[in-house]
Amino acid sequence: MPAPIRLRELIRTIRTARTQAEEREMIQKECAAIRSSFREEDNTYRCRNVAKLLYMHMLGYPAHFGQLECLKLIASQKFTDKRIGYLGAMLLLDERQDVHLLMTNCIKNDLNHSTQYVQGLALCTLGCMGSSEMCRDLAGEVEKLLKTSNSYLRKKAALCAVHVIRKVPELMEMFLPATKNLLSEKNHGVLHTSVVLLTEMCERSPDMLAHFRKLVPQLVRILKNLIMSGYSPEHDVSGISDPFLQVRILRLLRILGKSDDDSSEAMNDILAQVATNTETSKNVGNAILYETVLTIMDIKSESGLRVLAINILGRFLLNNDKNIRYVALTSLLKTVQTDHNAVQRHRSTIVDCLKDLDVSIKRRAMELSFALVNGNNIRGMMKELLYFLDSCDPEFKADCASGVFLAAEKYAPSKRWHIDTIMRVLTTAGSYVRDDSVPNLIQLITNSVEMHAYTVQRLYKALLDDISQQPLVQVASWCIGEYGDLLVSGQCEEEEPIQVTEDEVLDVLEGLLVSNLSTPVTRGYSLTAIMKLSTRFSSVNRIKKVVSIYGSSIDVELQQRAVEYNALFKKYDHMRPALLERMPIMEKTASNGPTEIVQTNGETEPSTVEAKHPPPVTQPTSQANDLLDLLGGNDVVPVIQTTIPTKPASAGGELLDLLGDLSLSGGPAPAPAPSVPTSQPPFLLDGLTSQPLFNDIAAAGIPSMTAYNKNGLKIDFTFERANPNPNIAVITIHASNSTEAEMTDFVFQAAVPKTFQLQLLSPSSNVVPALNQGTVTQVIRVLNPQKQQLRMRIKLTYTHKGSAVQDLAEVNNFPPQSWQ
Amino acid sequence: MVYGGSEAAHLFRRKFSALFMMQFMLLFSRQGKLRLQKWYVPLSDKEKKKITRELVQTVLARKPKMCSFLEWRDLKIVYKRYASLYFCCAIEDQDNELITLEIIHRYVELLDKYFGSVCELDIIFNFEKAYFILDEFLLGGEAQETSKKNVLKAIEQADLLQENIDFQMRLFAGRQRCRDPSQRAGGNWTHINTFSIIVILLIITL
């Protein structure tokens, strides 16, 4: 057999390949040759062949068939073979390979070899890819080498020990005796690796941490010697003596000094010395300063020292080197909570970083700027941030917009400013804001009564300028619908009032209905606004016409709305003014308000349009009863009879149900479930949007389960996923009763861990018929934003054969598809 | 069991799960060709390829004026370009980015000293040497030697050992071959000198 071509020859040949296909062909040919050579157990060229294989592996070609050959090379007596063999092992074998068993023996032999370079190779391989079994088997050898006087082996053994501890933490104790003299070593390699080993041990065990605290003075001395000693060519990096070792010692000091007064005290001086004496013209000096700052911030350091540290970061911010600026912003972000005022002093520099060209820096600067906003600087900061929002890349807009909303909500100096700010965000970054910003802004506007005229004018003007930003258009339509009378009356003290006629306003709204830019949601908003204007404007006929036109719209949602409004005009005109009255002020619930709103809007279309219906809630009961009758006769809307046992029988509550029915085909009543206050518009919306739940679309692939089966009462869960928001699992419970007596006053309650949110809709009945003659169904919606495993505790109360029964149960066996 | 066994220790470990350690190092060309890969965390070949592809793309897309750091998954990527080659390291969140730049620089210096003004071609044709140097400088993702001189000395001596044994082997086998053309004429004068002395000595003794 002729000698195979040399490695360099192969590399040269492969590099001549002009196409991928050509290269693949060459490699396949060579691989075939290598395979046959392997088969022939050719010892002379095995090393060369494996080396070639490693090159092909780097190009992305499969080379696993060389794994065993690597082991043969390792077992060879030749150093060249061993060198390539170990290299191949590190590249081709990963932790899960069975060949490791074979390798353990080879490494063991080589760790006891007479040549330090062979021992070094074995240590290096073990420290790079040793599996936990290997580490267990070879830890003894490593420990022995850690105690030798040979510094070449000692440093490698120390890092190997680090790897062993990472893999098998229980073996840590074994290395404890060997650590005793490590720090008295003069060789920097050994010192450096020892500090790494000590760091690893301290981080993994509190006992070790306590044990090694006594080393602080020694570490301080080593560090002092490093910064005080004159120029030593061997370890010098642009004027700094062994920065690698310095950084490592500083890091170990940080861990040792964390929440320990004595150790922190012992290192204060040296930290101050490093912080003031380090040469900062080069990156390497800044690397040390950076590590020093992190240590100062983490230990219990003196306040003077902390200010010094923050000022170092402040200087970093002015550095020409982008890397340094980035590091400064990252660390300021970490310390802004604890040392707020010190960071605040660098505010203007931080804000300047918003204009940086580098996205990494911009992002950090933005986060830090938001962290620095407070009641005193809100106007100035927000001006900068809004300017940033205007000019920044699209990837920043969403985060920046929600940051502005949060800050504005927290620190707004006045309502007018707040509204202006949000409107500004909506005009500049409208398509990037979160879904909940529309209802949030609407709520804010309704609550500031004195601002209504001003707001509606501003929004109207904004609409004239641009109708492409959907959230803004939605808010504007809503406001025009609500406060159209204020708009045309032109009474607004704060700004130059604009003169608009009713027709102009209607033109704009109708424009929205036909515009290609409008989403279906926006159209819904605008149709409802037009409808509302029928009681605020005099041009009712025009409105009637528009409404009747959309009665035949192909958009079902819009059509339904129009048909309903049409019915209002035709059959129940006497109720129209009351129904379309101005919205009451919405109170934001502190506990669950915001999240609920988020959820609502995740549900999309119907909810947002329905928002205009709640007014009748405030109507007197008599009218509500009228409405009840009226709806009974309305055959457009099939009314589903629902009983809500847990709900107080108040007129308002029933009305809520009716509205649910009125506005959506056959939806179940909104849920005045125990945890849900009835007067909350957002919840009302929730109930309405649950319409698809009854469509009986069995959730594709989510199997149902039995959650409870006791005393003849059986409860099954079926699942479906709410389409617009995959984080919401919709569970329908089916309760059936196999006993001969019916169960009355049946109430099902459920609780979930805090990371979830749960909403119980109303049950179909409170009586579970006997002998499985029917079931009670009830819908549970679970918001699971973190996609955690679903767990639920359920409570059942009912009356059976005259006696009250109560039972608790835990449901843990949800199918994974229901929450993943 | 005192260490690691107790529940407190367990919690402690979890709290400090972010350890300081380099996860991997990649060298690739401006065209996106991988030139060297060193993984200090166990990953499947498939995963390694995926990560490599993703990172090469991300890093190459960055403009030259941008900073050298990149947040990627839960790691920090520190990269630096030297001529046509990108050196790219993945470190943990807690680690010091600036000193990682120094580590990269030190490795470049070592390559430069070893090959004598190193270029991409040196690393392509002598990739195994580039690995040997890296393994003599870093071990398990940590620097094992902070002195340039010591690293180079160790490499030179190991090279010598390799040539020495090879030479003996060849001598005894009776078919002396010329040296591997891979050895650059410029970079290894010391080797060649020592090598020739050994040759002479061996010939005399024989």
GROMACS .gro file of N, CA, C and O in nm, chain A residues 698-785:
model
  352
  698ALA      N    1  -6.248   2.060   1.994
  698ALA     CA    2  -6.166   1.990   2.091
  698ALA      C    3  -6.022   2.033   2.067
  698ALA      O    4  -5.977   2.039   1.954
  699ALA      N    5  -5.955   2.066   2.173
  699ALA     CA    6  -5.819   2.111   2.158
  699ALA      C    7  -5.739   2.003   2.088
  699ALA      O    8  -5.738   1.889   2.130
  700ALA      N    9  -5.678   2.043   1.980
  700ALA     CA   10  -5.607   1.943   1.902
  700ALA      C   11  -5.498   1.880   1.987
  700ALA      O   12  -5.405   1.947   2.029
  701GLY      N   13  -5.514   1.755   2.013
  701GLY     CA   14  -5.405   1.681   2.075
  701GLY      C   15  -5.395   1.690   2.226
  701GLY      O   16  -5.313   1.622   2.283
  702ILE      N   17  -5.472   1.773   2.295
  702ILE     CA   18  -5.462   1.775   2.440
  702ILE      C   19  -5.564   1.677   2.497
  702ILE      O   20  -5.684   1.699   2.483
  703PRO      N   21  -5.517   1.570   2.555
  703PRO     CA   22  -5.613   1.472   2.606
  703PRO      C   23  -5.685   1.524   2.728
  703PRO      O   24  -5.632   1.607   2.803
  704SER      N   25  -5.805   1.477   2.747
  704SER     CA   26  -5.878   1.521   2.865
  704SER      C   27  -5.836   1.435   2.984
  704SER      O   28  -5.767   1.335   2.969
  705MET      N   29  -5.875   1.476   3.103
  705MET     CA   30  -5.834   1.401   3.221
  705MET      C   31  -5.944   1.403   3.327
  705MET      O   32  -6.031   1.490   3.325
  706THR      N   33  -5.938   1.308   3.416
  706THR     CA   34  -6.031   1.307   3.527
  706THR      C   35  -5.960   1.367   3.647
  706THR      O   36  -5.855   1.320   3.688
  707ALA      N   37  -6.016   1.474   3.699
  707ALA     CA   38  -5.949   1.544   3.807
  707ALA      C   39  -5.997   1.495   3.943
  707ALA      O   40  -5.926   1.505   4.042
  708TYR      N   41  -6.117   1.442   3.947
  708TYR     CA   42  -6.176   1.411   4.076
  708TYR      C   43  -6.281   1.303   4.054
  708TYR      O   44  -6.357   1.308   3.957
  709ASN      N   45  -6.284   1.203   4.139
  709ASN     CA   46  -6.385   1.099   4.126
  709ASN      C   47  -6.407   1.038   4.263
  709ASN      O   48  -6.331   0.956   4.310
  710LYS      N   49  -6.508   1.083   4.330
  710LYS     CA   50  -6.530   1.041   4.468
  710LYS      C   51  -6.678   1.053   4.499
  710LYS      O   52  -6.743   1.147   4.450
  711ASN      N   53  -6.729   0.963   4.578
  711ASN     CA   54  -6.868   0.967   4.624
  711ASN      C   55  -6.967   0.987   4.509
  711ASN      O   56  -7.067   1.056   4.522
  712GLY      N   57  -6.935   0.930   4.396
  712GLY     CA   58  -7.028   0.940   4.285
  712GLY      C   59  -7.011   1.067   4.203
  712GLY      O   60  -7.067   1.079   4.095
  713LEU      N   61  -6.934   1.164   4.252
  713LEU     CA   62  -6.912   1.288   4.177
  713LEU      C   63  -6.784   1.274   4.096
  713LEU      O   64  -6.678   1.241   4.149
  714LYS      N   65  -6.799   1.295   3.968
  714LYS     CA   66  -6.682   1.281   3.883
  714LYS      C   67  -6.660   1.413   3.810
  714LYS      O   68  -6.754   1.473   3.757
  715ILE      N   69  -6.536   1.458   3.809
  715ILE     CA   70  -6.506   1.583   3.739
  715ILE      C   71  -6.399   1.558   3.635
  715ILE      O   72  -6.289   1.511   3.666
  716ASP      N   73  -6.432   1.587   3.511
  716ASP     CA   74  -6.336   1.571   3.401
  716ASP      C   75  -6.292   1.709   3.354
  716ASP      O   76  -6.371   1.803   3.355
  717PHE      N   77  -6.168   1.715   3.311
  717PHE     CA   78  -6.118   1.840   3.252
  717PHE      C   79  -6.094   1.817   3.103
  717PHE      O   80  -6.032   1.718   3.066
  718THR      N   81  -6.141   1.908   3.022
  718THR     CA   82  -6.096   1.906   2.882
  718THR      C   83  -6.023   2.037   2.857
  718THR      O   84  -6.046   2.137   2.925
  719PHE      N   85  -5.935   2.034   2.758
  719PHE     CA   86  -5.846   2.148   2.740
  719PHE      C   87  -5.855   2.207   2.602
  719PHE      O   88  -5.880   2.138   2.505
  720GLU      N   89  -5.837   2.335   2.596
  720GLU     CA   90  -5.806   2.394   2.468
  720GLU      C   91  -5.720   2.516   2.493
  720GLU      O   92  -5.710   2.567   2.606
  721ARG      N   93  -5.655   2.557   2.389
  721ARG     CA   94  -5.564   2.670   2.405
  721ARG      C   95  -5.630   2.792   2.344
  721ARG      O   96  -5.682   2.785   2.232
  722ALA      N   97  -5.632   2.902   2.420
  722ALA     CA   98  -5.689   3.023   2.363
  722ALA      C   99  -5.601   3.067   2.248
  722ALA      O  100  -5.481   3.084   2.264
  723ASN      N  101  -5.660   3.083   2.133
  723ASN     CA  102  -5.579   3.106   2.015
  723ASN      C  103  -5.489   3.228   2.017
  723ASN      O  104  -5.372   3.217   1.990
  724PRO      N  105  -5.541   3.344   2.049
  724PRO     CA  106  -5.454   3.461   2.036
  724PRO      C  107  -5.341   3.459   2.139
  724PRO      O  108  -5.237   3.516   2.116
  725ASN      N  109  -5.361   3.398   2.251
  725ASN     CA  110  -5.258   3.400   2.352
  725ASN      C  111  -5.228   3.258   2.399
  725ASN      O  112  -5.304   3.199   2.475
  726PRO      N  113  -5.118   3.202   2.352
  726PRO     CA  114  -5.089   3.062   2.385
  726PRO      C  115  -5.058   3.042   2.533
  726PRO      O  116  -5.050   2.928   2.579
  727ASN      N  117  -5.042   3.150   2.607
  727ASN     CA  118  -5.012   3.133   2.749
  727ASN      C  119  -5.137   3.102   2.830
  727ASN      O  120  -5.130   3.073   2.947
  728ILE      N  121  -5.250   3.116   2.766
  728ILE     CA  122  -5.373   3.092   2.840
  728ILE      C  123  -5.424   2.952   2.808
  728ILE      O  124  -5.445   2.918   2.691
  729ALA      N  125  -5.436   2.872   2.911
  729ALA     CA  126  -5.495   2.741   2.892
  729ALA      C  127  -5.642   2.753   2.930
  729ALA      O  128  -5.676   2.813   3.032
  730VAL      N  129  -5.728   2.700   2.846
  730VAL     CA  130  -5.870   2.706   2.875
  730VAL      C  131  -5.914   2.566   2.913
  730VAL      O  132  -5.900   2.472   2.835
  731ILE      N  133  -5.961   2.551   3.032
  731ILE     CA  134  -5.999   2.420   3.083
  731ILE      C  135  -6.150   2.421   3.104
  731ILE      O  136  -6.204   2.512   3.167
  732THR      N  137  -6.216   2.323   3.049
  732THR     CA  138  -6.360   2.312   3.073
  732THR      C  139  -6.382   2.195   3.168
  732THR      O  140  -6.334   2.085   3.143
  733ILE      N  141  -6.451   2.221   3.276
  733ILE     CA  142  -6.477   2.110   3.367
  733ILE      C  143  -6.614   2.053   3.336
  733ILE      O  144  -6.707   2.124   3.295
  734HIS      N  145  -6.625   1.922   3.349
  734HIS     CA  146  -6.753   1.855   3.329
  734HIS      C  147  -6.780   1.775   3.456
  734HIS      O  148  -6.710   1.680   3.484
  735ALA      N  149  -6.879   1.817   3.532
  735ALA     CA  150  -6.909   1.746   3.656
  735ALA      C  151  -7.030   1.655   3.630
  735ALA      O  152  -7.132   1.700   3.576
  736SER      N  153  -7.015   1.530   3.665
  736SER     CA  154  -7.129   1.439   3.649
  736SER      C  155  -7.150   1.361   3.778
  736SER      O  156  -7.059   1.348   3.860
  737ASN      N  157  -7.269   1.310   3.793
  737ASN     CA  158  -7.310   1.253   3.920
  737ASN      C  159  -7.370   1.115   3.893
  737ASN      O  160  -7.470   1.101   3.824
  738SER      N  161  -7.307   1.011   3.949
  738SER     CA  162  -7.356   0.876   3.919
  738SER      C  163  -7.447   0.822   4.030
  738SER      O  164  -7.495   0.710   4.022
  739THR      N  165  -7.468   0.902   4.134
  739THR     CA  166  -7.558   0.855   4.240
  739THR      C  167  -7.704   0.870   4.197
  739THR      O  168  -7.733   0.930   4.093
  740GLU      N  169  -7.793   0.816   4.280
  740GLU     CA  170  -7.933   0.822   4.240
  740GLU      C  171  -8.000   0.953   4.280
  740GLU      O  172  -8.109   0.984   4.236
  741ALA      N  173  -7.931   1.034   4.364
  741ALA     CA  174  -7.991   1.163   4.403
  741ALA      C  175  -7.911   1.277   4.341
  741ALA      O  176  -7.789   1.266   4.324
  742GLU      N  177  -7.981   1.382   4.305
  742GLU     CA  178  -7.908   1.493   4.243
  742GLU      C  179  -7.832   1.572   4.349
  742GLU      O  180  -7.864   1.569   4.467
  743MET      N  181  -7.728   1.640   4.302
  743MET     CA  182  -7.648   1.722   4.391
  743MET      C  183  -7.687   1.866   4.365
  743MET      O  184  -7.679   1.915   4.252
  744THR      N  185  -7.725   1.935   4.471
  744THR     CA  186  -7.767   2.074   4.454
  744THR      C  187  -7.664   2.165   4.515
  744THR      O  188  -7.571   2.121   4.585
  745ASP      N  189  -7.681   2.295   4.491
  745ASP     CA  190  -7.589   2.397   4.541
  745ASP      C  191  -7.444   2.362   4.510
  745ASP      O  192  -7.354   2.378   4.593
  746PHE      N  193  -7.424   2.308   4.393
  746PHE     CA  194  -7.290   2.265   4.357
  746PHE      C  195  -7.202   2.387   4.326
  746PHE      O  196  -7.235   2.471   4.244
  747VAL      N  197  -7.091   2.396   4.396
  747VAL     CA  198  -6.996   2.505   4.369
  747VAL      C  199  -6.858   2.444   4.351
  747VAL      O  200  -6.812   2.365   4.433
  748PHE      N  201  -6.797   2.481   4.244
  748PHE     CA  202  -6.661   2.436   4.216
  748PHE      C  203  -6.569   2.556   4.229
  748PHE      O  204  -6.591   2.661   4.171
  749GLN      N  205  -6.464   2.540   4.311
  749GLN     CA  206  -6.367   2.649   4.323
  749GLN      C  207  -6.229   2.592   4.296
  749GLN      O  208  -6.203   2.474   4.319
  750ALA      N  209  -6.139   2.676   4.249
  750ALA     CA  210  -6.005   2.627   4.219
  750ALA      C  211  -5.904   2.733   4.258
  750ALA      O  212  -5.933   2.853   4.256
  751ALA      N  213  -5.785   2.687   4.295
  751ALA     CA  214  -5.676   2.779   4.326
  751ALA      C  215  -5.550   2.730   4.257
  751ALA      O  216  -5.530   2.610   4.242
  752VAL      N  217  -5.466   2.823   4.216
  752VAL     CA  218  -5.342   2.787   4.149
  752VAL      C  219  -5.226   2.858   4.217
  752VAL      O  220  -5.247   2.957   4.287
  753PRO      N  221  -5.100   2.810   4.197
  753PRO     CA  222  -4.986   2.880   4.256
  753PRO      C  223  -4.975   3.022   4.203
  753PRO      O  224  -5.033   3.056   4.100
  754LYS      N  225  -4.895   3.103   4.273
  754LYS     CA  226  -4.890   3.246   4.244
  754LYS      C  227  -4.844   3.280   4.103
  754LYS      O  228  -4.877   3.386   4.051
  755THR      N  229  -4.763   3.192   4.044
  755THR     CA  230  -4.712   3.226   3.911
  755THR      C  231  -4.820   3.219   3.804
  755THR      O  232  -4.800   3.262   3.693
  756PHE      N  233  -4.933   3.161   3.839
  756PHE     CA  234  -5.042   3.153   3.742
  756PHE      C  235  -5.148   3.255   3.779
  756PHE      O  236  -5.152   3.306   3.890
  757GLN      N  237  -5.237   3.279   3.683
  757GLN     CA  238  -5.356   3.353   3.717
  757GLN      C  239  -5.474   3.273   3.670
  757GLN      O  240  -5.471   3.214   3.563
  758LEU      N  241  -5.573   3.275   3.754
  758LEU     CA  242  -5.685   3.187   3.725
  758LEU      C  243  -5.812   3.268   3.718
  758LEU      O  244  -5.832   3.364   3.793
  759GLN      N  245  -5.898   3.227   3.626
  759GLN     CA  246  -6.027   3.292   3.620
  759GLN      C  247  -6.133   3.185   3.601
  759GLN      O  248  -6.123   3.099   3.514
  760LEU      N  249  -6.233   3.189   3.687
  760LEU     CA  250  -6.342   3.092   3.679
  760LEU      C  251  -6.459   3.161   3.612
  760LEU      O  252  -6.503   3.266   3.658
  761LEU      N  253  -6.508   3.105   3.505
  761LEU     CA  254  -6.630   3.160   3.447
  761LEU      C  255  -6.748   3.092   3.516
  761LEU      O  256  -6.732   2.999   3.594
  762SER      N  257  -6.867   3.139   3.484
  762SER     CA  258  -6.981   3.088   3.559
  762SER      C  259  -7.017   2.947   3.512
  762SER      O  260  -7.002   2.915   3.394
  763PRO      N  261  -7.067   2.864   3.601
  763PRO     CA  262  -7.104   2.727   3.565
  763PRO      C  263  -7.236   2.725   3.488
  763PRO      O  264  -7.315   2.820   3.492
  764SER      N  265  -7.259   2.616   3.419
  764SER     CA  266  -7.381   2.606   3.341
  764SER      C  267  -7.501   2.586   3.433
  764SER      O  268  -7.614   2.614   3.395
  765SER      N  269  -7.477   2.536   3.552
  765SER     CA  270  -7.588   2.515   3.645
  765SER      C  271  -7.529   2.489   3.783
  765SER      O  272  -7.409   2.465   3.796
  766ASN      N  273  -7.613   2.493   3.885
  766ASN     CA  274  -7.559   2.456   4.016
  766ASN      C  275  -7.618   2.323   4.064
  766ASN      O  276  -7.608   2.288   4.180
  767VAL      N  277  -7.682   2.254   3.974
  767VAL     CA  278  -7.739   2.125   4.010
  767VAL      C  279  -7.678   2.018   3.919
  767VAL      O  280  -7.682   2.029   3.797
  768VAL      N  281  -7.619   1.916   3.981
  768VAL     CA  282  -7.567   1.807   3.902
  768VAL      C  283  -7.671   1.695   3.903
  768VAL      O  284  -7.697   1.636   4.008
  769PRO      N  285  -7.730   1.668   3.787
  769PRO     CA  286  -7.839   1.570   3.784
  769PRO      C  287  -7.790   1.429   3.821
  769PRO      O  288  -7.673   1.396   3.797
  770ALA      N  289  -7.882   1.350   3.875
  770ALA     CA  290  -7.846   1.216   3.919
  770ALA      C  291  -7.828   1.122   3.802
  770ALA      O  292  -7.867   1.151   3.689
  771LEU      N  293  -7.771   1.006   3.830
  771LEU     CA  294  -7.760   0.895   3.734
  771LEU      C  295  -7.697   0.937   3.601
  771LEU      O  296  -7.736   0.891   3.494
  772ASN      N  297  -7.600   1.025   3.610
  772ASN     CA  298  -7.527   1.070   3.492
  772ASN      C  299  -7.618   1.122   3.382
  772ASN      O  300  -7.592   1.104   3.264
  773GLN      N  301  -7.727   1.184   3.422
  773GLN     CA  302  -7.820   1.230   3.319
  773GLN      C  303  -7.783   1.365   3.262
  773GLN      O  304  -7.855   1.421   3.182
  774GLY      N  305  -7.677   1.417   3.307
  774GLY     CA  306  -7.636   1.546   3.253
  774GLY      C  307  -7.512   1.593   3.327
  774GLY      O  308  -7.474   1.535   3.429
  775THR      N  309  -7.448   1.693   3.273
  775THR     CA  310  -7.327   1.742   3.339
  775THR      C  311  -7.338   1.890   3.363
  775THR      O  312  -7.412   1.961   3.294
  776VAL      N  313  -7.264   1.936   3.459
  776VAL     CA  314  -7.248   2.080   3.479
  776VAL      C  315  -7.113   2.114   3.418
  776VAL      O  316  -7.014   2.046   3.443
  777THR      N  317  -7.110   2.215   3.335
  777THR     CA  318  -6.980   2.257   3.279
  777THR      C  319  -6.945   2.395   3.331
  777THR      O  320  -7.032   2.477   3.359
  778GLN      N  321  -6.818   2.414   3.341
  778GLN     CA  322  -6.770   2.545   3.385
  778GLN      C  323  -6.633   2.565   3.322
  778GLN      O  324  -6.556   2.470   3.307
  779VAL      N  325  -6.605   2.689   3.284
  779VAL     CA  326  -6.479   2.715   3.215
  779VAL      C  327  -6.381   2.782   3.310
  779VAL      O  328  -6.416   2.874   3.383
  780ILE      N  329  -6.260   2.728   3.308
  780ILE     CA  330  -6.153   2.791   3.386
  780ILE      C  331  -6.049   2.838   3.287
  780ILE      O  332  -6.012   2.766   3.196
  781ARG      N  333  -6.005   2.959   3.307
  781ARG     CA  334  -5.897   3.008   3.221
  781ARG      C  335  -5.775   3.029   3.307
  781ARG      O  336  -5.782   3.096   3.410
  782VAL      N  337  -5.663   2.974   3.265
  782VAL     CA  338  -5.542   2.985   3.344
  782VAL      C  339  -5.436   3.055   3.260
  782VAL      O  340  -5.400   3.008   3.154
  783LEU      N  341  -5.390   3.168   3.311
  783LEU     CA  342  -5.281   3.239   3.245
  783LEU      C  343  -5.151   3.186   3.304
  783LEU      O  344  -5.128   3.194   3.424
  784ASN      N  345  -5.068   3.133   3.217
  784ASN     CA  346  -4.945   3.067   3.262
  784ASN      C  347  -4.829   3.125   3.184
  784ASN      O  348  -4.777   3.064   3.092
  785PRO      N  349  -4.787   3.248   3.218
  785PRO     CA  350  -4.688   3.316   3.135
  785PRO      C  351  -4.553   3.245   3.135
  785PRO      O  352  -4.477   3.255   3.041
   0.00000   0.00000   0.00000
